[in-house]
XYZ file of C-alpha atoms in Angstrom:
200
model
C -0.213 0.103 -0.044
C 1.451 3.249 -1.013
C 2.476 5.359 2.368
C 1.204 9.118 2.450
C 1.696 11.579 4.912
C -0.096 14.737 4.774
C -0.635 17.757 7.188
C -4.224 18.829 7.634
C -5.547 21.743 8.335
C -6.066 23.495 11.756
C -9.663 23.741 11.498
C -10.261 20.072 10.782
C -7.545 19.035 13.323
C -9.865 20.753 15.921
C -13.017 19.385 14.957
C -11.406 16.011 14.921
C -10.273 16.499 18.513
C -12.963 17.459 19.503
C -14.924 14.267 18.152
C -12.055 12.014 19.858
C -12.230 13.842 23.401
C -15.836 12.814 23.610
C -14.513 9.048 23.983
C -12.762 9.872 27.018
C -15.759 10.301 29.139
C -17.334 7.084 28.629
C -20.234 7.876 27.221
C -21.407 11.470 26.081
C -22.395 11.343 22.571
C -19.660 9.601 20.918
C -19.283 5.640 20.603
C -15.926 5.449 19.273
C -13.701 3.138 21.799
C -11.007 4.961 23.826
C -8.919 1.809 24.537
C -5.428 2.666 25.954
C -3.557 5.531 27.409
C -4.145 8.256 29.653
C -6.934 10.481 28.394
C -4.901 13.910 29.313
C -2.131 12.619 26.901
C -0.216 14.860 24.429
C -0.674 13.198 21.580
C -3.903 11.324 20.622
C -3.781 8.313 17.704
C -7.263 7.307 16.058
C -6.478 4.099 14.326
C -8.997 3.287 11.429
C -8.846 -0.663 10.483
C -10.342 -3.476 9.514
C -9.818 -6.866 11.560
C -9.294 -8.938 8.312
C -6.722 -6.572 6.838
C -3.004 -7.693 7.193
C -1.700 -4.441 7.095
C -3.781 -3.377 9.957
C -2.485 -6.195 12.212
C 1.018 -4.937 11.270
C -0.155 -1.380 12.143
C -1.583 -2.553 15.612
C 1.539 -4.019 16.510
C 3.231 -0.823 15.697
C 0.654 1.241 17.992
C 1.113 -1.368 20.874
C 4.873 -0.531 20.704
C 4.225 3.011 20.686
C 2.118 2.968 23.571
C 4.378 0.804 25.258
C 7.521 3.270 24.702
C 5.273 6.589 24.849
C 3.503 5.394 27.908
C 1.703 8.769 29.603
C 2.183 10.569 26.570
C 0.111 8.832 23.896
C -3.270 7.687 23.591
C -5.331 5.423 21.371
C -8.986 5.533 19.801
C -9.718 2.417 18.017
C -12.070 3.197 14.986
C -13.542 0.610 12.895
C -13.148 0.473 8.997
C -14.364 -2.820 7.831
C -14.026 -3.098 4.055
C -16.751 -4.941 1.576
C -13.878 -7.283 0.094
C -13.702 -8.884 3.494
C -16.303 -11.192 4.366
C -15.967 -11.262 8.426
C -14.917 -7.634 8.826
C -18.078 -5.803 9.472
C -18.717 -8.711 12.053
C -15.642 -8.490 13.914
C -16.164 -4.580 13.858
C -19.426 -5.461 15.609
C -18.392 -7.627 17.985
C -15.357 -5.205 18.926
C -17.493 -2.197 19.370
C -19.772 -4.806 21.619
C -17.068 -5.781 23.904
C -15.874 -1.934 24.140
C -19.544 -1.024 25.707
C -18.404 -3.722 28.673
C -14.710 -2.725 28.917
C -12.163 -0.368 27.210
C -9.455 -2.765 28.511
C -10.980 -6.003 27.227
C -11.715 -4.515 23.918
C -7.586 -3.675 23.692
C -6.980 -7.556 24.536
C -9.985 -8.368 22.176
C -8.533 -6.258 19.778
C -4.784 -8.343 19.741
C -6.719 -11.504 19.903
C -8.539 -11.012 16.527
C -5.317 -9.492 14.892
C -3.128 -12.335 16.145
C -5.780 -14.665 14.789
C -6.829 -13.698 11.360
C -6.632 -17.103 9.855
C -9.027 -18.358 12.563
C -11.422 -15.135 11.776
C -11.134 -16.343 8.406
C -11.976 -19.716 8.415
C -14.702 -19.764 11.529
C -16.073 -16.219 11.138
C -18.443 -15.244 14.177
C -17.767 -18.705 15.685
C -14.342 -17.330 16.607
C -15.265 -14.048 17.736
C -17.470 -15.883 20.848
C -14.641 -18.134 21.475
C -11.922 -15.094 21.465
C -14.330 -13.095 23.636
C -15.490 -16.009 26.125
C -11.712 -16.840 26.307
C -10.849 -13.000 27.511
C -13.882 -12.956 29.965
C -16.106 -11.189 28.166
C -19.957 -11.563 28.815
C -20.830 -13.381 25.409
C -24.613 -13.132 25.948
C -24.618 -9.162 26.283
C -22.009 -8.692 23.535
C -24.356 -10.716 21.041
C -27.156 -8.649 22.051
C -25.208 -5.796 21.398
C -23.879 -6.530 18.308
C -27.354 -5.789 17.074
C -27.844 -2.921 18.766
C -28.387 0.660 17.828
C -25.284 2.007 19.711
C -23.060 -0.627 17.957
C -24.442 0.575 14.846
C -24.034 4.045 15.626
C -20.579 3.777 16.617
C -19.479 1.748 13.235
C -21.538 4.375 11.283
C -19.282 7.577 12.750
C -16.103 5.916 12.742
C -16.965 5.622 8.714
C -18.334 8.853 8.422
C -14.879 10.364 10.334
C -12.915 8.093 8.059
C -14.515 9.624 4.830
C -14.179 13.184 6.257
C -10.470 12.485 6.317
C -10.578 10.842 2.977
C -9.431 7.643 4.047
C -9.893 4.854 1.762
C -7.836 2.109 2.931
C -6.955 0.559 5.849
C -5.011 1.001 7.979
C -5.087 4.426 8.363
C -4.477 6.846 11.368
C -4.887 10.331 12.608
C -1.858 10.903 15.062
C -2.058 14.000 16.544
C -2.301 16.643 13.831
C -0.867 14.186 10.925
C -2.917 11.807 8.959
C -1.463 8.741 8.045
C -2.111 6.067 5.680
C -0.442 2.605 5.508
C 1.554 0.518 8.186
C 4.583 2.758 8.627
C 7.547 1.367 10.751
C 7.747 2.134 14.193
C 10.809 4.920 13.580
C 8.761 6.743 10.923
C 5.559 6.872 13.831
C 8.038 8.012 15.959
C 9.360 10.818 14.189
C 5.548 12.151 13.785
C 5.141 11.931 17.458
C 8.479 13.452 18.732
C 7.716 16.567 16.298
C 4.083 16.991 18.192
C 5.505 16.523 21.523
C 8.499 19.241 20.780
C 5.767 21.634 19.846
């Protein structure tokens, strides 16, 4: 996937940050999933991904390295961007959003479980989603109910609309503070963007 890094306008950045901040409250009008890092971190990363995308799995591993090395300075909001070309992507997005309603820490663990087992997801579909959730201690009955509910549908719709507003067409895509990034960049490339913004 071609790697593109572009600077967005300050006005759009403020709008995006306003939307992201709603995720910190664990409620409000936003249903996005704030999954890791302190709410008052200096840099917010929004990860737009598809659970069946192999590049997204790589991007997610990089984000975990970022969170480890920038503990206290960076936080992460996960946004669903399921692609029509992946048959289980939408179900996985619904499952993830449903898990996030129960616990952001469970959602962070669930995200890793799905990315680490993409072959099983592709082969077993929804059955694997429930198996993975049960393994982590998720209330699977509640998860199944929420997957078909209005809150989850709204969450995914909001994420897709936000992706469109950034002109993101492929996965993974990221908002790293005020920078938009398309593609699974290496850690060192992401580090440069974060260090630049921390220095401002």
